[in-house]
Coordinates of C-alpha atoms and ligand atoms in Angstrom, one line a residue:
X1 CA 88.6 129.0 103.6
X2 CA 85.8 126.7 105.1
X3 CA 82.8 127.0 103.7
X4 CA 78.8 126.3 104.9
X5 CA 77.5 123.2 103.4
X6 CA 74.1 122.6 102.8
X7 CA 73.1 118.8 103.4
X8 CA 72.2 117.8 99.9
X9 CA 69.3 114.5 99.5
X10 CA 70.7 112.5 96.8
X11 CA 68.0 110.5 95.4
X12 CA 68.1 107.6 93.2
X13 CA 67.6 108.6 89.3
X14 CA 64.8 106.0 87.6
X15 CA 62.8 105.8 84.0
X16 CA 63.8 109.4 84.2
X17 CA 62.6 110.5 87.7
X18 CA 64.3 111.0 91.0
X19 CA 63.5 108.7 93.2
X20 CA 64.0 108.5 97.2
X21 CA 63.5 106.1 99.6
X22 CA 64.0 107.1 103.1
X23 CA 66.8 104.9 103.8
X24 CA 69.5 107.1 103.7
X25 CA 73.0 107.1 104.8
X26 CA 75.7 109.9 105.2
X27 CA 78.0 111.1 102.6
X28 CA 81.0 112.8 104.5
X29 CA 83.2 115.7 103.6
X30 CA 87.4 114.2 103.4
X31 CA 88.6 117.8 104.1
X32 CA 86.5 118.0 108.0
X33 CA 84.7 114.9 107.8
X34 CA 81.1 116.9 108.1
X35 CA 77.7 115.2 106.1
X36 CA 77.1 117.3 103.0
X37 CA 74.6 114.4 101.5
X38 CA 72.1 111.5 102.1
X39 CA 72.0 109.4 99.8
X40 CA 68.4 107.0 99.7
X41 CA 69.4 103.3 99.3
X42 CA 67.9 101.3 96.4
X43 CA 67.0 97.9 97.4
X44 CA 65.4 95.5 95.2
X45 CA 62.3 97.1 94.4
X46 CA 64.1 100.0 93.4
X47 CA 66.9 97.9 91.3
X48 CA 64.0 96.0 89.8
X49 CA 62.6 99.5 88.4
X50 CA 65.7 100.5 87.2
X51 CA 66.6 97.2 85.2
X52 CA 63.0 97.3 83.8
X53 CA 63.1 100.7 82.8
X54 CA 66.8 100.4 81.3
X55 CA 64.6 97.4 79.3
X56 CA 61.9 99.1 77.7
X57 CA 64.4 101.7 77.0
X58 CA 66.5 99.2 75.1
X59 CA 63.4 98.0 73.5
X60 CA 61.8 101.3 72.7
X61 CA 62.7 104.8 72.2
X62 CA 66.8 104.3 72.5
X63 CA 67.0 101.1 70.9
X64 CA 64.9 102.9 67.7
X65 CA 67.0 105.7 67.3
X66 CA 69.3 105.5 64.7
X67 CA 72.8 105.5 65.1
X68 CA 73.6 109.2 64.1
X69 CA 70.8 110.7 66.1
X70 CA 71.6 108.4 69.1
X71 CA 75.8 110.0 68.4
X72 CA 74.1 113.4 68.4
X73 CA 72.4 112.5 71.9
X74 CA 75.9 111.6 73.6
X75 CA 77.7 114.7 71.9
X76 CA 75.1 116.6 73.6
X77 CA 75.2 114.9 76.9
X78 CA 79.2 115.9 77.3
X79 CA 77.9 119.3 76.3
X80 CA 75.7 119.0 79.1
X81 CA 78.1 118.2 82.0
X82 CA 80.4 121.5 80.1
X83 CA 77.4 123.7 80.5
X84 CA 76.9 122.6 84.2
X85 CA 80.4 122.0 85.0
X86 CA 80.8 124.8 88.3
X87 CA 77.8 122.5 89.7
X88 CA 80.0 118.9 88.9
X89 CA 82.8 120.3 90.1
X90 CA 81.3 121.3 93.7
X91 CA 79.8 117.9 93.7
X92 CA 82.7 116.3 93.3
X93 CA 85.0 117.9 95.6
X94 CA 82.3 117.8 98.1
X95 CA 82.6 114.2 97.5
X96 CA 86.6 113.8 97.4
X97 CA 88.2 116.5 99.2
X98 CA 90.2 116.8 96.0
X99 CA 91.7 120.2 95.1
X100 CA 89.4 122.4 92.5
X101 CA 93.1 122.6 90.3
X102 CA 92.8 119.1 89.6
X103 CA 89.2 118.5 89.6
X104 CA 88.5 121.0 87.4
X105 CA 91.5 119.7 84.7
X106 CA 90.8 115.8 85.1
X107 CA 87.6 115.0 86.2
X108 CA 84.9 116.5 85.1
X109 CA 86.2 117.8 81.4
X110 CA 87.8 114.4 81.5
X111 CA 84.3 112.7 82.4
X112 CA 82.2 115.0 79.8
X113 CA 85.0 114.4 76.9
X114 CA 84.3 110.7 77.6
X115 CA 81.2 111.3 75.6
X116 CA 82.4 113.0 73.2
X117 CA 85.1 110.6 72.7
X118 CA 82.8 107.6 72.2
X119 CA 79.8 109.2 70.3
X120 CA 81.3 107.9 67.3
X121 CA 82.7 104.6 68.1
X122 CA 80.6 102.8 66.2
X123 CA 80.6 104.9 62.7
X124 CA 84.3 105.2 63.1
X125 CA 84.9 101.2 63.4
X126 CA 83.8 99.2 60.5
X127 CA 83.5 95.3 61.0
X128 CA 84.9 92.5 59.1
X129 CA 83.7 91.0 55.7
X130 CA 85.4 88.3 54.2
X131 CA 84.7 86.9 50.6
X132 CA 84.9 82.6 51.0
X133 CA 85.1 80.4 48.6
X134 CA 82.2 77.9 47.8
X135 CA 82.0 74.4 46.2
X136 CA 80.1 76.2 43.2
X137 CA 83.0 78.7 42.7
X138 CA 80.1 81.3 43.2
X139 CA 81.6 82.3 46.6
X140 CA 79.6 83.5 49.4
X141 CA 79.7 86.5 51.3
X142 CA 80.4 87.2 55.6
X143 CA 79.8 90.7 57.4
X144 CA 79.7 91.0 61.3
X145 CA 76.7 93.0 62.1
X146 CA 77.2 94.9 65.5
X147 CA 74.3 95.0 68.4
X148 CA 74.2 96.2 71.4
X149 CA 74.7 93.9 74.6
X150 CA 71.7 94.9 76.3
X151 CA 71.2 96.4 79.7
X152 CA 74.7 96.9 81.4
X153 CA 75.1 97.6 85.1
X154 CA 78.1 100.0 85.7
X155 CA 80.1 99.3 89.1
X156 CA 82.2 102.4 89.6
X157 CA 84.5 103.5 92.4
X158 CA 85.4 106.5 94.1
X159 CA 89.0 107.8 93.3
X160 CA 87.7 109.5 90.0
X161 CA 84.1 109.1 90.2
X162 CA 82.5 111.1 87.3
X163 CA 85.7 110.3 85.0
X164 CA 85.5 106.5 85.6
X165 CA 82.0 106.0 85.6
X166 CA 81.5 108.1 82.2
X167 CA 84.0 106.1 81.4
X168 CA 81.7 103.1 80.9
X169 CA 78.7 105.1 80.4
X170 CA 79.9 106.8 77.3
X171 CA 80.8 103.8 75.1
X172 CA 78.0 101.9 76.2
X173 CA 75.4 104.2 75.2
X174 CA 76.7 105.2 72.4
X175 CA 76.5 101.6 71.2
X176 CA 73.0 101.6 71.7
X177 CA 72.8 100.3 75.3
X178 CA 70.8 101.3 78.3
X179 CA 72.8 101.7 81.7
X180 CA 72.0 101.3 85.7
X181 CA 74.3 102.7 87.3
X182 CA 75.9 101.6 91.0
X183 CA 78.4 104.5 91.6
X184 CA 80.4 104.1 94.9
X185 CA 78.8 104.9 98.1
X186 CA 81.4 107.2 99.0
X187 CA 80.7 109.4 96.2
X188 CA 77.3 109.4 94.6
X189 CA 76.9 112.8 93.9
X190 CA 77.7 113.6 90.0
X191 CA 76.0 110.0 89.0
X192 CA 73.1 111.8 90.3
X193 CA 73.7 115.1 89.0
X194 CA 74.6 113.6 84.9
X195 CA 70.6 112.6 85.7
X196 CA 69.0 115.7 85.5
X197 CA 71.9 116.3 82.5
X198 CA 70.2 113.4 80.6
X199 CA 66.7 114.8 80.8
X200 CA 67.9 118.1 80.1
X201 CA 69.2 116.9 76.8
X202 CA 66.2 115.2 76.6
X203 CA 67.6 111.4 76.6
X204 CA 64.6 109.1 76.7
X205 CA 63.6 107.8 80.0
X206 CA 65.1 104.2 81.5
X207 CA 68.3 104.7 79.3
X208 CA 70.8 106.0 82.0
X209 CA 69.3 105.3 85.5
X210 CA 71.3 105.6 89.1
X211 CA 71.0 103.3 91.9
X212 CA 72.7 104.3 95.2
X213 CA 73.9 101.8 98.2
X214 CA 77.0 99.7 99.5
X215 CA 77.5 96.6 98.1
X216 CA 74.6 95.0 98.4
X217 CA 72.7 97.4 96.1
X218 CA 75.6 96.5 93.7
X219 CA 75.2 93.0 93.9
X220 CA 71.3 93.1 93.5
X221 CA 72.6 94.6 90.1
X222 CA 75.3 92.0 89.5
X223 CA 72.9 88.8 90.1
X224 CA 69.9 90.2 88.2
X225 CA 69.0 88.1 85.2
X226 CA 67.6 91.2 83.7
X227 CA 70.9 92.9 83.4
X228 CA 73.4 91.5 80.0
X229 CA 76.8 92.6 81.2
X230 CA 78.9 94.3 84.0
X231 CA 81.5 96.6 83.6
X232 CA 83.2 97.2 87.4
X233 CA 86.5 99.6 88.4
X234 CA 87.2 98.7 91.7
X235 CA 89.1 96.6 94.0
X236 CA 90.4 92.7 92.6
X237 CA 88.6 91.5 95.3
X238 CA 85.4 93.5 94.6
X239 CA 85.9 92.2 90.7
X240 CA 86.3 88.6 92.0
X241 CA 83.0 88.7 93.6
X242 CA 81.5 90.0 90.8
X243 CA 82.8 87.1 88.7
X244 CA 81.6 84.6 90.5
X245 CA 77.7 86.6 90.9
X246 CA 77.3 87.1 87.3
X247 CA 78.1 83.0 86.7
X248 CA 74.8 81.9 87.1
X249 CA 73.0 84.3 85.0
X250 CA 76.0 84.0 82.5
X251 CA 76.5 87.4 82.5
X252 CA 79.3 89.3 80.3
X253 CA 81.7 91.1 82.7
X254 CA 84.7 93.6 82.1
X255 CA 86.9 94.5 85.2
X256 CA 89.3 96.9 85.8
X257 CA 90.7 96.1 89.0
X258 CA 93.8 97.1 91.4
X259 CA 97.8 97.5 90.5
X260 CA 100.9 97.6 92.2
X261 CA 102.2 99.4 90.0
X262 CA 106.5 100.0 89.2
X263 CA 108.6 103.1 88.2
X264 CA 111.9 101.9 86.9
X265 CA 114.6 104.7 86.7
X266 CA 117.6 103.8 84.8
X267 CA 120.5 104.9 84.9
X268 CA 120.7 107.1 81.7
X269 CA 117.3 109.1 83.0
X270 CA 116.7 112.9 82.5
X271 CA 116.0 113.6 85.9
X272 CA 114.7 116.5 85.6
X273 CA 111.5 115.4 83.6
X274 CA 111.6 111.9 85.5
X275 CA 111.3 113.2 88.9
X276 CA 108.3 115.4 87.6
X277 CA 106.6 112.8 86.1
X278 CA 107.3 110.4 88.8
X279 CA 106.5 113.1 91.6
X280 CA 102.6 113.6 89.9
X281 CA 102.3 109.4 89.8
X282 CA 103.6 108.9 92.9
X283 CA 101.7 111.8 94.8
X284 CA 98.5 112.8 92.5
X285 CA 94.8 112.6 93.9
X286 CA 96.6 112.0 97.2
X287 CA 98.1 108.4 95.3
X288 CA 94.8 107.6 94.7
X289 CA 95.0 106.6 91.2
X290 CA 95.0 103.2 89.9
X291 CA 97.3 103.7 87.4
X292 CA 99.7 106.0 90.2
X293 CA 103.7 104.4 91.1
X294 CA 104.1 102.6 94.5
X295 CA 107.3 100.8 94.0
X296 CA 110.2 102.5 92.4
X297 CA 113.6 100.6 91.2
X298 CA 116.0 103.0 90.6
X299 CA 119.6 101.9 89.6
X300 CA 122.2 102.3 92.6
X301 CA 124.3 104.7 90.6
X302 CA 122.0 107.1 91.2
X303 CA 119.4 105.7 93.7
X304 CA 120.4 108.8 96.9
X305 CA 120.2 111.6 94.0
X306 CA 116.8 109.9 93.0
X307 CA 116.2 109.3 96.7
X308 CA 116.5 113.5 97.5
X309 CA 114.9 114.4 94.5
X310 CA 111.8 113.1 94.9
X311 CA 111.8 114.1 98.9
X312 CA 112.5 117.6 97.7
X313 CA 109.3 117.5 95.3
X314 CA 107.2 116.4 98.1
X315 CA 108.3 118.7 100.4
X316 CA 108.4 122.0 97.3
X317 CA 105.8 120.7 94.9
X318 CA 103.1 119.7 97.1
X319 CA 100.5 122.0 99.1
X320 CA 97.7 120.6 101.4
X321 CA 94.8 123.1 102.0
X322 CA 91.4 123.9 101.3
X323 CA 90.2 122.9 98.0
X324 CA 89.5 126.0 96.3
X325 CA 92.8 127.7 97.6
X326 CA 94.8 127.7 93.9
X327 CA 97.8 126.8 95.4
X328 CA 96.4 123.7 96.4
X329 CA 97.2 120.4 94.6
X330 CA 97.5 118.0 97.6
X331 CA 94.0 116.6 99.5
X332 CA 93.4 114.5 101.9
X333 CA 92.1 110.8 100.8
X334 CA 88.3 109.6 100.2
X335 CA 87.6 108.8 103.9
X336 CA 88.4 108.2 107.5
X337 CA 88.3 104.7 106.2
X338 CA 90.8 104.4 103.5
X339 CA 92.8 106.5 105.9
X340 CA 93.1 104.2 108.5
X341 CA 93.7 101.7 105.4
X342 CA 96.8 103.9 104.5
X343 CA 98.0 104.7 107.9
X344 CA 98.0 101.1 109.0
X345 CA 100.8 100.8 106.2
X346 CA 102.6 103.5 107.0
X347 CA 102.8 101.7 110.9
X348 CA 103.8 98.6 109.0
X349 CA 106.3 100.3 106.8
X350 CA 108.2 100.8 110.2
X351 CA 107.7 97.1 111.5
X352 CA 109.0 95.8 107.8
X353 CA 112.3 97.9 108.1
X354 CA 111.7 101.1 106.4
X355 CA 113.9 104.3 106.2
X356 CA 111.0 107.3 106.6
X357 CA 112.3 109.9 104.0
X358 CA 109.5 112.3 104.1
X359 CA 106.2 112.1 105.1
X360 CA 105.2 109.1 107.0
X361 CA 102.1 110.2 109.4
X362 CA 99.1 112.6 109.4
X363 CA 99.4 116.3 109.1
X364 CA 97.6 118.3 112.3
X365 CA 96.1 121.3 111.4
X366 CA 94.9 122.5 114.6
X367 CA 91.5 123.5 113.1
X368 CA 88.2 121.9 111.2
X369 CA 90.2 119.9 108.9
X370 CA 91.8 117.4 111.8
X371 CA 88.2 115.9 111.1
X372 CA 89.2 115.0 107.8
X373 CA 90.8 112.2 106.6
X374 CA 94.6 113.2 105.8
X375 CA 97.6 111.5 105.5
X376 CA 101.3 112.7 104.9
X377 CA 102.9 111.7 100.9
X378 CA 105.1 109.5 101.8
X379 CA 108.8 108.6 100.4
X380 CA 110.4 105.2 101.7
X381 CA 113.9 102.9 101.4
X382 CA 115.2 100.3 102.9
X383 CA 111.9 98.0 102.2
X384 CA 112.6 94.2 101.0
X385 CA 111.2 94.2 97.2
X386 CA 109.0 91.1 98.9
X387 CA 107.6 93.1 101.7
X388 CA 103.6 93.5 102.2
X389 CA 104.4 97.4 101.6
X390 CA 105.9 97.3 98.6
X391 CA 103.8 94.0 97.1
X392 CA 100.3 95.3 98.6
X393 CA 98.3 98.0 96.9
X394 CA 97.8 100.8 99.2
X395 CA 96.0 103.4 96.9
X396 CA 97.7 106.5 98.9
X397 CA 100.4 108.9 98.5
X398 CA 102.9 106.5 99.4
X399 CA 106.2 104.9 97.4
X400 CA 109.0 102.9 97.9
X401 CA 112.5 103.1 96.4
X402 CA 114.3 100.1 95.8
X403 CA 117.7 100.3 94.1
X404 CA 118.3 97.8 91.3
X405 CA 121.7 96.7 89.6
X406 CA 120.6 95.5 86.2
X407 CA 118.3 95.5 83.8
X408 CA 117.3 91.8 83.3
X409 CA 117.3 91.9 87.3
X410 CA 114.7 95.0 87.2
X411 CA 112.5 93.5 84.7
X412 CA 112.3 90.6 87.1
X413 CA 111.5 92.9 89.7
X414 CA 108.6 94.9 87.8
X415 CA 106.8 91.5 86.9
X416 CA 107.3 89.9 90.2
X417 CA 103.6 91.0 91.4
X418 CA 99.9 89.4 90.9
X419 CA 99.0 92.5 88.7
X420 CA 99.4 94.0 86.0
X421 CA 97.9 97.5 85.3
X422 CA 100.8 99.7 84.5
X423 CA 104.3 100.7 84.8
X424 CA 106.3 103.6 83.7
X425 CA 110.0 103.6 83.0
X426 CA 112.6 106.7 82.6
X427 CA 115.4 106.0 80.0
X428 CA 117.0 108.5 77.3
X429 CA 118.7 105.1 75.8
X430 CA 116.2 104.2 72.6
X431 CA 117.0 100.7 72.5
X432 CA 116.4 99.8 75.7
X433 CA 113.1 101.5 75.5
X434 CA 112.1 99.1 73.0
X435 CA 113.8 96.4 74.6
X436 CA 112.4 96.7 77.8
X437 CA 108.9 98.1 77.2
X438 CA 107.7 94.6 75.6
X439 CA 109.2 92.5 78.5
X440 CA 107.1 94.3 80.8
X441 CA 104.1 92.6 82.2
X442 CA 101.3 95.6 82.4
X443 CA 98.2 96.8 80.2
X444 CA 100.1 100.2 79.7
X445 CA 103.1 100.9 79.6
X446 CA 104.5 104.8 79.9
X447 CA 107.9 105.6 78.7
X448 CA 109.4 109.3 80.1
X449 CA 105.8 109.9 81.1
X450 CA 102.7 109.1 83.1
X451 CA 99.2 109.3 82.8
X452 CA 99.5 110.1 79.3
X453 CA 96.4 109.3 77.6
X454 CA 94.2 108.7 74.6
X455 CA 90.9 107.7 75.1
X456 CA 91.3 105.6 72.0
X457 CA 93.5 103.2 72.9
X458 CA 93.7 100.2 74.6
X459 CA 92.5 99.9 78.5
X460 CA 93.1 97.3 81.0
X461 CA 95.0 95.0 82.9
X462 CA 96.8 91.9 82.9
X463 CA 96.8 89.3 85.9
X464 CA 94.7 90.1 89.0
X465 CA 94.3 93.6 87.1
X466 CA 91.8 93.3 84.8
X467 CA 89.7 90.8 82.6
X468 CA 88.9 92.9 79.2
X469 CA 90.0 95.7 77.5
X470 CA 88.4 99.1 77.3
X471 CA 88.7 102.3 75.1
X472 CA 87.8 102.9 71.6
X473 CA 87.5 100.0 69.1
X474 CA 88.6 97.9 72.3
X475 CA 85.4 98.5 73.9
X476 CA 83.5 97.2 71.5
X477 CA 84.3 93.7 72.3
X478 CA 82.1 94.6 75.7
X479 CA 79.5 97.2 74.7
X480 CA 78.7 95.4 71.6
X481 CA 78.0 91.9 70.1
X482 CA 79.1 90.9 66.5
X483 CA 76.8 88.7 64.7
X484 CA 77.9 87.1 61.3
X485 CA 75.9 87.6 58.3
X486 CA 77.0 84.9 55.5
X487 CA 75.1 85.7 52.1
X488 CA 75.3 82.8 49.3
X489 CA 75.9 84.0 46.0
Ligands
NAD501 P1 85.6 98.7 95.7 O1 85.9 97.4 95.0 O2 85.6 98.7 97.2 O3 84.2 99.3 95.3 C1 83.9 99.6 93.9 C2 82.5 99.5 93.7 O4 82.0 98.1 93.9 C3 81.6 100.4 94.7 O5 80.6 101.0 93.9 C4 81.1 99.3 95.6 O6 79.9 99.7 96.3 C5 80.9 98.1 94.7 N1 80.8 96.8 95.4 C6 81.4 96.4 96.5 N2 81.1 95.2 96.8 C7 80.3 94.7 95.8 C8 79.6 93.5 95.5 N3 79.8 92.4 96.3 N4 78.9 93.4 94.4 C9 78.8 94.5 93.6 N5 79.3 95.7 93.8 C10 80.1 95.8 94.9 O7 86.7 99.7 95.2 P2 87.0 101.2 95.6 O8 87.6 101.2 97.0 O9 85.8 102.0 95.4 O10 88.1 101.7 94.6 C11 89.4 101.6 94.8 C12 90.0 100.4 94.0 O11 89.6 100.6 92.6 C13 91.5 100.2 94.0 O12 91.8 98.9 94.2 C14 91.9 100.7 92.6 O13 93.1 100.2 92.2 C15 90.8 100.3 91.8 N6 90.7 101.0 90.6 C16 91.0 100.4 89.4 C17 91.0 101.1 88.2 C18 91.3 100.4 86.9 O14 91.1 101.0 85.9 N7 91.9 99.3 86.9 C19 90.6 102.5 88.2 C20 90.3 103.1 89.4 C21 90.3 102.3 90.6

């Protein structure tokens, strides 16, 4: 049922206090489209503070600590978000719409685990050290010495806002760095909320501070020549901008940017676990995942089984309504923006040829939520492989099925995109698994699964998907710079 809401004041969190400003804009609820927040804009006074604080926090208190105490500090901040979790997990669906079933399973254990997960990077990852040979035969001695980058500013977005930006924030604390954070303007609320989590736990001041605004609060952050490196999730052209601010200052950046990403059913697939696996990618956080299936091959043998298969888990597996119904697991998306984003492609879907196999529209409710910012999962054929539907990132619950004949030909297919984030393919053939998987041209690649993952491996995106790799020992490449020691003999 729909509940009251409060209008919250989301202030910005600097040196350890909560700041506001009095510039304020609205933060809107998906599910009716009413104001549950303001957040106060940081402009460059406020952006300045933050970057100086996260400096003498570097240079002080944090950057003194040694290594296991600082460990100890991040543990205890992911027991912090545990402790407060009922109040994340309102935040965040206040912010998202997103049912509490998935919410409270992905996000916010995911975002407090991502502390937990990187406490140790740094003890658990030795360095090199070579022996070389001298002219003297006495030899000398390297070892890489590891250091933290500095100040990093943390660009997040809003599809899984505390997971993604704890994400960064984990690592790079727990390599010794201070952080100013620049969560998305459509959801600021848990950045804010992890602030009074830090000075519960008692992390010094300046180490994580949070500035709010659009993207010019993010690009005061990107051009400062206070701040070492960026780490950004967001859109390719978002991460393109960024590139091209931090050049001046010579600034270290990592993005994680947008995907088109394939599903590739073969014809030797267990259907039964591929149309679950592919139903969650396809349809999960309302498709609003950047690691989520937009464009499905599936071999012609058995492309109208796939076809109804998949319809009949939209239309059985997936239930809109309120958040904190438990039968829910289907939302709306983030805004009345990316809606309109989404719906324009279902209008061109039609224009470009498509078949409409489910979905295709907004739902009507005939109550508050017809405020809100819902769309229809959406099941498609009869779209070219070249069309702007099926070569376009949407970010909604929307796919295409495209029938394919063989596998050299699908291959092709998968690859024949400007990114590169993922892809996931369905096979019970163990060759071709190992055949294929290496021809594929993404930063992960799932085999009979999705969204499997391990917080230790590798992160990232090829092509117009990502520059850098995150996730354990990867992200030490970004959160951390290696010095050589060489000691004569
Ligand atoms: P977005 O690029 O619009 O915004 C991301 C962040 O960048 C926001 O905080 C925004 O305020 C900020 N920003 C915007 N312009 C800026 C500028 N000029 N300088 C500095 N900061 C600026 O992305 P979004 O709409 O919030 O998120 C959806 C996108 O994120 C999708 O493309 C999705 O694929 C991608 N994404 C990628 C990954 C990944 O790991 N590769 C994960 C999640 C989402």
């Amino acid at each position: 049922m729909h509940k009251e809401i409060t209008v919250r004041q989301l202030p910005n969190f600097i040196n350890g206090e909560f700041v506001e400003t009095g510039n304020t804009f609205d933060v809107l609820y998906p599910i009716t489209g009413e104001v549950t927040a303001q957040a106060h804009i940081a402009g460059k006074a406020e952006v300045d503070a933050a970057v100086a604080a996260a400096r003498a926090a570097l240079n002080g208190p944090w950057g003194k600590l040694p290594q296991a105490e600082r460990a100890k500090m991040v543990h205890a901040i992911g027991d912090g978000v545990n402790k407060r979790f009922d109040d994340f997990l309102a935040a965040e669906v206040l912010d998202t719409g997103k049912p509490y079933s998935l919410a409270s399973h992905v996000d916010i254990p995911g975002g407090a685990a991502n502390f937990a997960s990187f406490a140790d990077v740094l003890r658990e990852h030795p360095t090199e050290a070579f022996r070389t040979d001298t002219r003297d035969g006495l030899g000398a001695l390297n070892y890489g010495v590891r250091h933290p980058r500095g100040v990093i500013g943390i660009i997040s977005p809003w599809n899984l806002p505390l997971l993604l930006m704890t994400w960064k924030a984990g690592p790079a604390l727990a390599c010794g760095n201070t952080v100013v954070v620049k969560p998305s303007e459509v959801t600021p609320s848990t950045a804010t909320l992890l602030g009074e989590v830090m000075n519960d736990v008692g992390v010094p001041e300046g180490v994580y501070n949070v500035v709010h605004g659009f993207g010019e609060t993010g690009a005061l952050i990107t051009a400062h020549p206070g701040v070492d490196g960026i780490t950004f999730t967001g859109e390719t052209v978002t991460g393109s901008t960024i590139l091209r601010a931090v050049a001046p200052t010579l600034k270290a950046a990592s993005l994680e940017m947008g995907g088109k990403n394939a599903g590739i059913v073969f014809e030797d697939a267990d259907l039964d676990l591929t149309i679950k696996e592919l139903g969650r990618s396809c349809f999960v956080n309302s498709g609003q995942v950047c690691l989520g299936t937009e464009r499905v091959y599936v071999h012609e043998s058995i492309f109208d089984e796939v076809a109804q298969r998949l319809v009949d888990y939209a239309t059985n597996e997936l239930k809109y309504g309120y958040p904190d119904d438990e039968a829910t697991n289907f939302g709306p998306v983030v805004s009345a923006e990316h809606r309109d984003k989404v719906l324009s492609y279902y209008m061109l879907a039609n224009e470009e040829g498509a078949e409409v196999l489910y979905g295709g529209g907004a739902p009507k409710f005939g109550d508050e939520r017809d405020g809100g910012s819902w769309v229809e999962p959406t099941v498609w054929k009869g779209l070219a492989h070249d069309s702007r539907v099926a070569t376009e990132e949407i970010f909604g619950p929307a796919v295409a099925l495209i029938p394919f004949t063989d596998e050299d030909e699908v291959i092709k297919l998968a690859n024949d995109t400007d990114y590169g984030l993922a892809a996931a393919f369905f096979t019970t053939n163990s060759s071709r698994v190992h055949r294929v998987a290496p021809q594929l041209e993404a930063g992960i690649v799932w085999v009979n699964s999705w969204m499997v993952r391990d917080p230790r491996t590798a992160f990232g995106g090829m092509k117009h998907s990502g520059i850098g790799r995150e996730g354990g020992v990867h992200g030490l490449e970004f959160y951390t710079e290696t010095s050589n020691v060489c000691v004569k003999i």
